[in-house]
PDB file of N, CA and C in Angstrom:
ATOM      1  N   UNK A 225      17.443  18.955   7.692  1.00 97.00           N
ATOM      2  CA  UNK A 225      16.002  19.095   7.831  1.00 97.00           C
ATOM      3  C   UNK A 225      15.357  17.748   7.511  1.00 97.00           C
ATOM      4  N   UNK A 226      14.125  17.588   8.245  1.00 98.00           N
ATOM      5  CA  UNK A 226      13.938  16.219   8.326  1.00 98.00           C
ATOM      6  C   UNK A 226      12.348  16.783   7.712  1.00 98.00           C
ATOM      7  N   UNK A 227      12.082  16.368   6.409  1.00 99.00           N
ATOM      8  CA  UNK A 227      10.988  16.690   5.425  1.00 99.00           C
ATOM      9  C   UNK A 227      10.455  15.692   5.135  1.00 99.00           C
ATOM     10  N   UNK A 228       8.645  16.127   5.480  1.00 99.00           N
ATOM     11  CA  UNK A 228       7.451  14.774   4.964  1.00 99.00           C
ATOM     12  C   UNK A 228       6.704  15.499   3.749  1.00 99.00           C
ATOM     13  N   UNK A 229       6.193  14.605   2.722  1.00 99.00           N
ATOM     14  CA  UNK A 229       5.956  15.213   1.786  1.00 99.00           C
ATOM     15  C   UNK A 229       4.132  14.413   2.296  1.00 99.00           C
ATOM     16  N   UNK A 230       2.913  15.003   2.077  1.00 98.00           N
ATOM     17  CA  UNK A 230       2.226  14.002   2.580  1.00 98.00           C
ATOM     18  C   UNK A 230       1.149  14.681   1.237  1.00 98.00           C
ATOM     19  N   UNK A 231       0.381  13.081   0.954  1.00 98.00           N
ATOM     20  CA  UNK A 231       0.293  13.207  -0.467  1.00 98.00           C
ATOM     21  C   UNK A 231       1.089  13.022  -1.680  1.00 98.00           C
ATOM     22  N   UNK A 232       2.360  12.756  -1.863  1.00 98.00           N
ATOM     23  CA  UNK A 232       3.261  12.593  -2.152  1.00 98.00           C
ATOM     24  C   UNK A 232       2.917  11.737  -3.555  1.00 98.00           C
ATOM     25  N   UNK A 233       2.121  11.061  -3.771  1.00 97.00           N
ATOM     26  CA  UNK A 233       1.773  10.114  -4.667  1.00 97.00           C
ATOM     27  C   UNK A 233       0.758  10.874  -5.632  1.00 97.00           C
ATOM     28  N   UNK A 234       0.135  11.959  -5.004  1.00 96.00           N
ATOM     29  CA  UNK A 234      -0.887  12.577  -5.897  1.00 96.00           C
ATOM     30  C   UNK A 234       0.068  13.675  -6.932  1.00 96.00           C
ATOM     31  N   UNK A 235      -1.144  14.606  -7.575  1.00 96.00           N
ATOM     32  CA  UNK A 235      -0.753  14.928  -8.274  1.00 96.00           C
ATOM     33  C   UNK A 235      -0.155  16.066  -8.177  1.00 96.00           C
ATOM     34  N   UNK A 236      -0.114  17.090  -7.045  1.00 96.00           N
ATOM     35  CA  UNK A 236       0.156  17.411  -6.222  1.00 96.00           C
ATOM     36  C   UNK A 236       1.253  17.462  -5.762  1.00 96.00           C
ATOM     37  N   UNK A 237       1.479  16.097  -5.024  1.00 96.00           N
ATOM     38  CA  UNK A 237       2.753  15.799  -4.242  1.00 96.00           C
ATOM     39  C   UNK A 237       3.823  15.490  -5.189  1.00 96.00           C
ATOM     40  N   UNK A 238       3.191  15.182  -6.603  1.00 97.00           N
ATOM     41  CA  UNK A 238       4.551  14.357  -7.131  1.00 97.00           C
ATOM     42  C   UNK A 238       5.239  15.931  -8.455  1.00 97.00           C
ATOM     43  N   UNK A 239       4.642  17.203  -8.129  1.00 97.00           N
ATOM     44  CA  UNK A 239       5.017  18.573  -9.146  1.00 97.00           C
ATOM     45  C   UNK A 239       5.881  19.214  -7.470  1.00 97.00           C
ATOM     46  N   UNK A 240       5.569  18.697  -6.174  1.00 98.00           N
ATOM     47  CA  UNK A 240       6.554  19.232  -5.362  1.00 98.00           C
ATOM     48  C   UNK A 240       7.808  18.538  -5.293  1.00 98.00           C
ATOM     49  N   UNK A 241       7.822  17.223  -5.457  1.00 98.00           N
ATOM     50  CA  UNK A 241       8.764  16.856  -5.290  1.00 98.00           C
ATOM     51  C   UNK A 241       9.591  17.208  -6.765  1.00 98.00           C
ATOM     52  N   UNK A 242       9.193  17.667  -7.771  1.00 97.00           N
ATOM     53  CA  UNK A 242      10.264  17.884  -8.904  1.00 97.00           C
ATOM     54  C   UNK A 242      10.123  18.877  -9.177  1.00 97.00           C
ATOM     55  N   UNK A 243       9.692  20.020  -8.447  1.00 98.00           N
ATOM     56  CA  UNK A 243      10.448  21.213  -8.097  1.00 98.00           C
ATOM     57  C   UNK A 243      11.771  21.138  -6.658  1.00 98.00           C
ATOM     58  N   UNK A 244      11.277  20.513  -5.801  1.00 97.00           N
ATOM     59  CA  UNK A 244      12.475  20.257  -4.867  1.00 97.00           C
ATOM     60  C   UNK A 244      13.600  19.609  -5.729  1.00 97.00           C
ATOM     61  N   UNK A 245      13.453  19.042  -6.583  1.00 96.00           N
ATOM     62  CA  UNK A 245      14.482  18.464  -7.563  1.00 96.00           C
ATOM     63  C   UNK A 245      15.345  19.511  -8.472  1.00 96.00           C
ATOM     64  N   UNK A 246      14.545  20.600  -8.801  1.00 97.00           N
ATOM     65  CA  UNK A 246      14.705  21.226  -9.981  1.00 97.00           C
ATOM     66  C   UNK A 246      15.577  22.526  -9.112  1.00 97.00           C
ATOM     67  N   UNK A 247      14.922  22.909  -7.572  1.00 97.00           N
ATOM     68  CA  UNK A 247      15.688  23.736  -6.727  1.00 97.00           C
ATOM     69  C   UNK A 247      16.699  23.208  -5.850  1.00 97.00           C
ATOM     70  N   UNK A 248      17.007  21.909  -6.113  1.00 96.00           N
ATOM     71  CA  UNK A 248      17.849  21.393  -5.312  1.00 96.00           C
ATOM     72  C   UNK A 248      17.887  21.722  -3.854  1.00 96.00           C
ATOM     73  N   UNK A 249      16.618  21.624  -3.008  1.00 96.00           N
ATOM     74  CA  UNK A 249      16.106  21.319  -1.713  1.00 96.00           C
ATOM     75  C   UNK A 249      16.671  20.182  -0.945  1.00 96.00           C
ATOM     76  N   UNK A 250      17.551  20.860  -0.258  1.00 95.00           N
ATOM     77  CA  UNK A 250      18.281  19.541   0.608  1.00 95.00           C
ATOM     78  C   UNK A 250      17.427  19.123   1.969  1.00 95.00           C
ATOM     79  N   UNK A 251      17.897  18.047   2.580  1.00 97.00           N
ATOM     80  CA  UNK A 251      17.080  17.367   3.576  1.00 97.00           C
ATOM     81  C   UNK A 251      17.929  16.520   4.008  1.00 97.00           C
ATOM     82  N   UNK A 252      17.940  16.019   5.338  1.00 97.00           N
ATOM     83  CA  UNK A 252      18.748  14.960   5.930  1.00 97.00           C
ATOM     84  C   UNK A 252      18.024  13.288   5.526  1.00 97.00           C
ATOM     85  N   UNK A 253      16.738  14.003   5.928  1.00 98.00           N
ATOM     86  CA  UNK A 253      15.519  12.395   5.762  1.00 98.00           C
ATOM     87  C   UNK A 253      14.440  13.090   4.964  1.00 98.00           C
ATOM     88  N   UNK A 254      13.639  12.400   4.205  1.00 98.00           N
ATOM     89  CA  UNK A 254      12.640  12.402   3.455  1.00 98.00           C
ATOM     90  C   UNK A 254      11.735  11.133   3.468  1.00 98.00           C
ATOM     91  N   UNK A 255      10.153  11.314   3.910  1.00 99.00           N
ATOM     92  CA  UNK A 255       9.655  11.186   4.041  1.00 99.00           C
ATOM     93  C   UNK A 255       7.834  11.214   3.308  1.00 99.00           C
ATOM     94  N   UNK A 256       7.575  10.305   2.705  1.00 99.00           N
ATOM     95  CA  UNK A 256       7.132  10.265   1.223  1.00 99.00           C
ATOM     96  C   UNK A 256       5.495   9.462   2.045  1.00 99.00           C
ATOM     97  N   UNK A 257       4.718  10.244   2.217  1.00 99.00           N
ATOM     98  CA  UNK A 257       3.379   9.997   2.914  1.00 99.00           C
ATOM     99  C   UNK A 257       2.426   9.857   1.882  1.00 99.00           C
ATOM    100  N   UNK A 258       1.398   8.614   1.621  1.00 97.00           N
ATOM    101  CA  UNK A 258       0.278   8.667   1.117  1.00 97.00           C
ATOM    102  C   UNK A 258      -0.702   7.989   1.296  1.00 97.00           C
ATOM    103  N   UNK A 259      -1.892   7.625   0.887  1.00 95.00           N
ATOM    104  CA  UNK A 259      -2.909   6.442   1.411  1.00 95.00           C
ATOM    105  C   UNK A 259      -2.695   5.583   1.928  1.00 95.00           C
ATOM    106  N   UNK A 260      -3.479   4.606   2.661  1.00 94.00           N
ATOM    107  CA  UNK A 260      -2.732   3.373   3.017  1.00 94.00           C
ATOM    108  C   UNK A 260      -3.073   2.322   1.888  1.00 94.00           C
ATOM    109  N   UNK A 261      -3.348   2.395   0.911  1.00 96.00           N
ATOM    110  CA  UNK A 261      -3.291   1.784  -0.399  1.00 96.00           C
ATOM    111  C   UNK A 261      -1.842   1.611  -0.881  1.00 96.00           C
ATOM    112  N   UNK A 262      -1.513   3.004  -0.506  1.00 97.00           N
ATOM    113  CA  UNK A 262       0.194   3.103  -1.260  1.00 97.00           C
ATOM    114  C   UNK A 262       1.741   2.606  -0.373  1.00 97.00           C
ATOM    115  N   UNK A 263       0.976   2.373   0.622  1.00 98.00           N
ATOM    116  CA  UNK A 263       2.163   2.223   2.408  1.00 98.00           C
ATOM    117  C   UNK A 263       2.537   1.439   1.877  1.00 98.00           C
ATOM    118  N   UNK A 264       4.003   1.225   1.981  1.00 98.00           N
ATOM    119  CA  UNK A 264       4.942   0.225   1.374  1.00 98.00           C
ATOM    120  C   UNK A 264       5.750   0.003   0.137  1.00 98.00           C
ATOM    121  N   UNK A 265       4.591   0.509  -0.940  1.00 98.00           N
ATOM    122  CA  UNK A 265       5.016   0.688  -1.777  1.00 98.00           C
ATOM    123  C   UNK A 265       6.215   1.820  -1.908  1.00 98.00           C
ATOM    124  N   UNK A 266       7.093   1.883  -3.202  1.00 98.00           N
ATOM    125  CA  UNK A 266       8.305   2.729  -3.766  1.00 98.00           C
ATOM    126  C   UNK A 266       8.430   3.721  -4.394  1.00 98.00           C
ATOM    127  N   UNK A 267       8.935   5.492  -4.272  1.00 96.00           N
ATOM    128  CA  UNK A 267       8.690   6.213  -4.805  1.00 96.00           C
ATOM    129  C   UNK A 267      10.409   5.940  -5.035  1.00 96.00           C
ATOM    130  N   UNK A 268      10.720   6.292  -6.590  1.00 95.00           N
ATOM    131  CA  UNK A 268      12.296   6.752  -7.199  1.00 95.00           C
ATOM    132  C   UNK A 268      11.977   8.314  -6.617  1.00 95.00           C
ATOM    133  N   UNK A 269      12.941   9.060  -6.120  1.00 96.00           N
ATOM    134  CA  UNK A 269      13.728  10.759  -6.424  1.00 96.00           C
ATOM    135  C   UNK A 269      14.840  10.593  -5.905  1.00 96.00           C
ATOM    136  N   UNK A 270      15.250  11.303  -6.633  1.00 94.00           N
ATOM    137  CA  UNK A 270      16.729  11.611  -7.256  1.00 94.00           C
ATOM    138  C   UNK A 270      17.555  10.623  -7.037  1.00 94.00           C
ATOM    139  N   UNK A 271      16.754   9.538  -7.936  1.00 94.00           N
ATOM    140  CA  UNK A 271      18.093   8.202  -8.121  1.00 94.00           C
ATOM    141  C   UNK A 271      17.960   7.422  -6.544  1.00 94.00           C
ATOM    142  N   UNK A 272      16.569   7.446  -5.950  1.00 96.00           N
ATOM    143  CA  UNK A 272      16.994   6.962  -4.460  1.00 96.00           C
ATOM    144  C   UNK A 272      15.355   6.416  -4.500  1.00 96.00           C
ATOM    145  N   UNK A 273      15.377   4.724  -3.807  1.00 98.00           N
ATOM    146  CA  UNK A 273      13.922   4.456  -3.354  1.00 98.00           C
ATOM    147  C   UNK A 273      13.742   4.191  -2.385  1.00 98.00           C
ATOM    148  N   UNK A 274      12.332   5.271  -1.991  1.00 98.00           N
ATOM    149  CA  UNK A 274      11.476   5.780  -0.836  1.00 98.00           C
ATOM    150  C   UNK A 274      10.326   4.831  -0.602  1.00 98.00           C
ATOM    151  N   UNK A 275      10.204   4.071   0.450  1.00 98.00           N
ATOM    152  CA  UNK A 275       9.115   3.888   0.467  1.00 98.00           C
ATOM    153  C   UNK A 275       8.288   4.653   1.139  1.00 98.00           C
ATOM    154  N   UNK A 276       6.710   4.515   0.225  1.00 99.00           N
ATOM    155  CA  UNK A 276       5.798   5.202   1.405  1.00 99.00           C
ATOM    156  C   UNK A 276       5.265   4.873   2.442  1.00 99.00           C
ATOM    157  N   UNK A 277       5.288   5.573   3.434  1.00 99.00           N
ATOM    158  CA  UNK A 277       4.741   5.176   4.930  1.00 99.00           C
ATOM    159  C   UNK A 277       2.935   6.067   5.260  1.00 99.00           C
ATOM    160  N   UNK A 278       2.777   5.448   6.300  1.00 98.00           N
ATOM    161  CA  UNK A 278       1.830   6.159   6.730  1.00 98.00           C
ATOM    162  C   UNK A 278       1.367   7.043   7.231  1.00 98.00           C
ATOM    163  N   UNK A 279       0.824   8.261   7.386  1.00 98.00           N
ATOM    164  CA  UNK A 279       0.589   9.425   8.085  1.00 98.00           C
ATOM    165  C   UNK A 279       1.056   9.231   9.712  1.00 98.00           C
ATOM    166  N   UNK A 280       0.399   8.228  10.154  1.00 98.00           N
ATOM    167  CA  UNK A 280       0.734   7.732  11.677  1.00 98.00           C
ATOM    168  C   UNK A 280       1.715   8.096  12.196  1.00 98.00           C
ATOM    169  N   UNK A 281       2.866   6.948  11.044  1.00 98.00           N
ATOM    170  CA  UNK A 281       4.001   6.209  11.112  1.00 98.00           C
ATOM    171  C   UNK A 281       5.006   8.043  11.072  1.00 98.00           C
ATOM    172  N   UNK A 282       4.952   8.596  10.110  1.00 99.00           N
ATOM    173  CA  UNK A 282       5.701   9.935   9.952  1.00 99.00           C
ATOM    174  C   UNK A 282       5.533  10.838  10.705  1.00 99.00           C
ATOM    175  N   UNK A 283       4.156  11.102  11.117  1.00 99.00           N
ATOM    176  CA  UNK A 283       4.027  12.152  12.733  1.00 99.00           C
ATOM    177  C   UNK A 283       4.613  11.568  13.754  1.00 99.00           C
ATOM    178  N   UNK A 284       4.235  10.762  14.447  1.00 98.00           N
ATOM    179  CA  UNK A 284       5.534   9.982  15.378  1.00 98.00           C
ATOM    180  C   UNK A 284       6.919  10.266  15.316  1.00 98.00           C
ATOM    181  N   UNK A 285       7.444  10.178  13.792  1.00 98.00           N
ATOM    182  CA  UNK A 285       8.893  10.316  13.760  1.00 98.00           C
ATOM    183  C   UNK A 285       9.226  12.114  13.693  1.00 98.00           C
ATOM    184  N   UNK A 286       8.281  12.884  13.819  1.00 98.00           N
ATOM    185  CA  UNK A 286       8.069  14.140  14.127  1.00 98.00           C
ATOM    186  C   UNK A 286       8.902  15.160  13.169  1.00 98.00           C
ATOM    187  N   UNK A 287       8.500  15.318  12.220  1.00 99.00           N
ATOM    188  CA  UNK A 287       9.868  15.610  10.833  1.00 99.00           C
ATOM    189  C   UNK A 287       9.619  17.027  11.117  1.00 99.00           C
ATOM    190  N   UNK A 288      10.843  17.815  11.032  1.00 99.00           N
ATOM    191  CA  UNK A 288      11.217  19.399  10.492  1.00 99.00           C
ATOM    192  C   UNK A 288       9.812  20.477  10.138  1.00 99.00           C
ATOM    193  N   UNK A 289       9.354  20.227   9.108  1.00 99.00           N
ATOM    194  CA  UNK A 289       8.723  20.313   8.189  1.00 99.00           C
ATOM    195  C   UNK A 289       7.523  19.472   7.479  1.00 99.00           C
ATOM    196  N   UNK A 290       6.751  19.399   7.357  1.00 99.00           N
ATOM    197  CA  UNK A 290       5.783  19.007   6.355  1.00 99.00           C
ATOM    198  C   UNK A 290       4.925  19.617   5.328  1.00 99.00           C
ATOM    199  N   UNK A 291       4.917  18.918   4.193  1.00 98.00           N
ATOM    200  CA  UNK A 291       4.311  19.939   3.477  1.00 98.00           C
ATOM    201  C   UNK A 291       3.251  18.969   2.744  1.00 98.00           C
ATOM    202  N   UNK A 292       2.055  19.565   3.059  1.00 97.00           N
ATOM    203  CA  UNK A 292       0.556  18.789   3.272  1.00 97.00           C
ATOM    204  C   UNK A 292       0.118  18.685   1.494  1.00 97.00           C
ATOM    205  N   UNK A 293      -0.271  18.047   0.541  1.00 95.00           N
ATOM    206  CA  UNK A 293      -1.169  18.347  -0.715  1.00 95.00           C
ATOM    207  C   UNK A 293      -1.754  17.141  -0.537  1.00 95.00           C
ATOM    208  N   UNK A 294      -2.840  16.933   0.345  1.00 94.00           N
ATOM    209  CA  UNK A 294      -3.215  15.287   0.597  1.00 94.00           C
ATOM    210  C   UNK A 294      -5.314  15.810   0.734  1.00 94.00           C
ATOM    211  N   UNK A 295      -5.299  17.121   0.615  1.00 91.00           N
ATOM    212  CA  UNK A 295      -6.988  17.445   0.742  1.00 91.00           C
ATOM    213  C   UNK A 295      -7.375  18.150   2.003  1.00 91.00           C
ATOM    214  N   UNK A 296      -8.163  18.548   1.887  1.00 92.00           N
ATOM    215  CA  UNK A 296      -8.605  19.372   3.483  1.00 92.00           C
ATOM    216  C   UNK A 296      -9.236  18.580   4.559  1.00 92.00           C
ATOM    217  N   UNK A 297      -9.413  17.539   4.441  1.00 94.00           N
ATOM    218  CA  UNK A 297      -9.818  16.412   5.312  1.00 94.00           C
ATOM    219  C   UNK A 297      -8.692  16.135   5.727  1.00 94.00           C
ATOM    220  N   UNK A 298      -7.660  15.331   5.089  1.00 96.00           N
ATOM    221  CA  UNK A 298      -6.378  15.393   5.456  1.00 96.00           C
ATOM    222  C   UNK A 298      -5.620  16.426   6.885  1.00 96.00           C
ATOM    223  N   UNK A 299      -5.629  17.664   5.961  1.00 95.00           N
ATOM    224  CA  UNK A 299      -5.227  18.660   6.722  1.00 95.00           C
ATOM    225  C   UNK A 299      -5.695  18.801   8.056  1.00 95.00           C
ATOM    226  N   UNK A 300      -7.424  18.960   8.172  1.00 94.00           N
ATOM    227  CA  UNK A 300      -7.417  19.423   9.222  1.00 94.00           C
ATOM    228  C   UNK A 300      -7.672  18.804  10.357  1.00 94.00           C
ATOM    229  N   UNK A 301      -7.203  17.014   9.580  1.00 97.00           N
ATOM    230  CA  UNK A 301      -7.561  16.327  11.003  1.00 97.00           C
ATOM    231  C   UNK A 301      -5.713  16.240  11.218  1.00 97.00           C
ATOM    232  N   UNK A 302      -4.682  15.938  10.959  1.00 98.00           N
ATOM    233  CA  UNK A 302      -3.144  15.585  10.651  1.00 98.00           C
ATOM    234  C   UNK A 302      -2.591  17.060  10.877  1.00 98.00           C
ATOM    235  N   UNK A 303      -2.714  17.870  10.444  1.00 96.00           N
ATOM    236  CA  UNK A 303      -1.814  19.293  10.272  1.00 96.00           C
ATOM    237  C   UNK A 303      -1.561  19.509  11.963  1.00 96.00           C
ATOM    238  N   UNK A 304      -2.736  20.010  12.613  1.00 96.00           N
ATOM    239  CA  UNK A 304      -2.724  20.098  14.329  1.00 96.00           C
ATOM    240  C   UNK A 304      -1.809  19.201  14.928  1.00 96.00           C
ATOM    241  N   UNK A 305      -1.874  18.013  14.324  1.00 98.00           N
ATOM    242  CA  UNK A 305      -0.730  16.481  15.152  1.00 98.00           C
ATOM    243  C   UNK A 305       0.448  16.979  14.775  1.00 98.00           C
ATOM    244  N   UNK A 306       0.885  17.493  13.636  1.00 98.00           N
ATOM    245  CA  UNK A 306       2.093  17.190  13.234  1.00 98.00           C
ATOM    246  C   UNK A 306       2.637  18.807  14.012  1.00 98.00           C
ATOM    247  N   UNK A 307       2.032  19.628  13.887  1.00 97.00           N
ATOM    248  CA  UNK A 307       2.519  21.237  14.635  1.00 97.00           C
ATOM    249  C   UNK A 307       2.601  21.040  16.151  1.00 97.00           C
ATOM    250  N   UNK A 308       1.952  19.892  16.909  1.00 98.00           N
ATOM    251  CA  UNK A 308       2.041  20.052  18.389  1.00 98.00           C
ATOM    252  C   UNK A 308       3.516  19.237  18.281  1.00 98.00           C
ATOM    253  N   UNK A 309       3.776  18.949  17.474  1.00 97.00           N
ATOM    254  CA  UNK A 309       4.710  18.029  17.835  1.00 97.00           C
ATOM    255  C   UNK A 309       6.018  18.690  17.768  1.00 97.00           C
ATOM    256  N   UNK A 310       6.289  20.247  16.735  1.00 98.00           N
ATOM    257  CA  UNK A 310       6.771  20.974  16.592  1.00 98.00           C
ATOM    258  C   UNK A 310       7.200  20.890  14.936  1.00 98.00           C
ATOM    259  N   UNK A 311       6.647  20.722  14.261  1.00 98.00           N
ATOM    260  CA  UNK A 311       6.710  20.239  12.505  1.00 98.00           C
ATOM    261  C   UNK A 311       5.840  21.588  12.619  1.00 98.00           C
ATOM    262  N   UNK A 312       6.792  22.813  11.661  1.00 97.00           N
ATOM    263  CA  UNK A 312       6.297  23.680  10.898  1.00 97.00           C
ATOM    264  C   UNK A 312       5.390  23.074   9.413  1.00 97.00           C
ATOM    265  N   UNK A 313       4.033  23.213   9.550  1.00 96.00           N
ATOM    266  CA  UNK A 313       3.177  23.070   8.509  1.00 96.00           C
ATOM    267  C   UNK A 313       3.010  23.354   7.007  1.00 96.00           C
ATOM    268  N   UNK A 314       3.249  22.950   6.255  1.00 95.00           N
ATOM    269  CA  UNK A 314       3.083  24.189   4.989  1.00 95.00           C
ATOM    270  C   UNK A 314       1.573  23.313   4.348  1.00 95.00           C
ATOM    271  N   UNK A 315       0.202  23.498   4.032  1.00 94.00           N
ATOM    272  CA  UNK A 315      -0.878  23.296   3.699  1.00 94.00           C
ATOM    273  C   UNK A 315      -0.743  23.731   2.251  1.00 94.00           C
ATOM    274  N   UNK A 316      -1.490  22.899   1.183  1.00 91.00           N
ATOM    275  CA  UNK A 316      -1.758  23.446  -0.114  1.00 91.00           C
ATOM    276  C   UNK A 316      -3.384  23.436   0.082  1.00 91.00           C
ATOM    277  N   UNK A 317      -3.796  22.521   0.892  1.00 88.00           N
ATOM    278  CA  UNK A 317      -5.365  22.571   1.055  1.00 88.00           C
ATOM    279  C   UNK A 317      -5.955  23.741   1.093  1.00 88.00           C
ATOM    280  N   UNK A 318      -7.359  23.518   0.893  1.00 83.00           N
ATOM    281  CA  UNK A 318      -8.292  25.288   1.502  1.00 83.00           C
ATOM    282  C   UNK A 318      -8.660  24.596   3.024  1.00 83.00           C
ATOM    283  N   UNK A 319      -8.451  23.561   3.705  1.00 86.00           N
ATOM    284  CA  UNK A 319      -8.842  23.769   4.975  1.00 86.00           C
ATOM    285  C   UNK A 319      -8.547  25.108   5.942  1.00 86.00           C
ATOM    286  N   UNK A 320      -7.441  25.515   5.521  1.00 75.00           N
ATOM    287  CA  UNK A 320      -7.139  26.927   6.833  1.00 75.00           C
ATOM    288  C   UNK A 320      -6.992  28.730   5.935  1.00 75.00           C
ATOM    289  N   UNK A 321      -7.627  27.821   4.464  1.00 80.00           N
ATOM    290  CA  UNK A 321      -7.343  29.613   3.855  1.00 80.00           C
ATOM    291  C   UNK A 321      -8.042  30.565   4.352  1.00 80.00           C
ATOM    292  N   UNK A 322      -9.279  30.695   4.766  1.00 79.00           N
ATOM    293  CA  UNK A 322     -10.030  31.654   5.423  1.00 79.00           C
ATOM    294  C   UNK A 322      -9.938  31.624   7.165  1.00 79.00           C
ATOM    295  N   UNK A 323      -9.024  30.866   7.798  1.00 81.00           N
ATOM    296  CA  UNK A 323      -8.609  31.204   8.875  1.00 81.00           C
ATOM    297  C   UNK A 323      -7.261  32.242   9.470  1.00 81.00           C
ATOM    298  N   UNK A 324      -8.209  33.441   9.994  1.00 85.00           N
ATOM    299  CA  UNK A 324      -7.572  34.784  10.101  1.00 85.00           C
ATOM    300  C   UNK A 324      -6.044  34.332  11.245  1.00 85.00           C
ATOM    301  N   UNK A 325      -6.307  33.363  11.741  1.00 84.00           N
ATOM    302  CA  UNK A 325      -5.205  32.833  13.034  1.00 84.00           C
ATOM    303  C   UNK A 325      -3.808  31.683  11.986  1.00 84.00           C
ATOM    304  N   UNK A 326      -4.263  31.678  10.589  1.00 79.00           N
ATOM    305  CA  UNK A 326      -2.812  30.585   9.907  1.00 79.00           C
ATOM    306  C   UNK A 326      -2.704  32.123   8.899  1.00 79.00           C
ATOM    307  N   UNK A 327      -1.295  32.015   8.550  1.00 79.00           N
ATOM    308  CA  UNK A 327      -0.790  32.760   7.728  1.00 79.00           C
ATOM    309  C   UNK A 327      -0.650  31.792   6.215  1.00 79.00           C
ATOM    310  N   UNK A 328      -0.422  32.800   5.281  1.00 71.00           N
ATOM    311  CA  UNK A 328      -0.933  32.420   4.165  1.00 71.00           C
ATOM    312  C   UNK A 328       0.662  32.487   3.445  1.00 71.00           C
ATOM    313  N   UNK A 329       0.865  31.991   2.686  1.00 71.00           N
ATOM    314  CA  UNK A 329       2.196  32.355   1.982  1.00 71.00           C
ATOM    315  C   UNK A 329       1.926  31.995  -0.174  1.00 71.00           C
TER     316      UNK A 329
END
């Protein structure tokens, strides 16, 4: 599975990634998305450094999965790009909680 974490740097992104740690969540590629303040820069997990890329840069490479904690602005302009592309969504935002057409988990 080819997994983007987007937000990844917040506070947010960085209690998913150490639960994926703690459940031992496997992945082929990982993919560590945040501002473009942070692009380039190095995230450590699990003993391995990630750099972060850009929202752009990671929809293009069209990952498995994404799992959004980046804000509802975020979401609801990025979430649509990354699902046409065929990337199952997972949102922590409220952009789509009161939309009767996204399922809730």
């Amino acid at each position: 599975m080819r997994l983007a974490i987007v937000g990844a740097t917040g506070l947010v992104g960085q209690e998913v990634l150490k639960v994926m740690e703690e459940r031992h969540v496997e992945f082929s590629d990982l993919y560590l998305v945040a501002s473009s303040k942070s692009v380039g820069q190095t995230l450590l997990f699990k003993d391995k450094k990630y750099t972060i890329k850009s929202i752009e840069e990671v929809c293009d490479l069209a990952p498995d999965v994404a799992i959004f904690s980046a804000g509802g602005s975020t979401s609801l302009e990025w979430a649509p790009k990354f699902a046409e592309k065929g990337c199952v969504v997972i949102d922590n935002s409220s952009a789509w909680r009161m939309d009767p057409g996204k399922k809730l988990i």
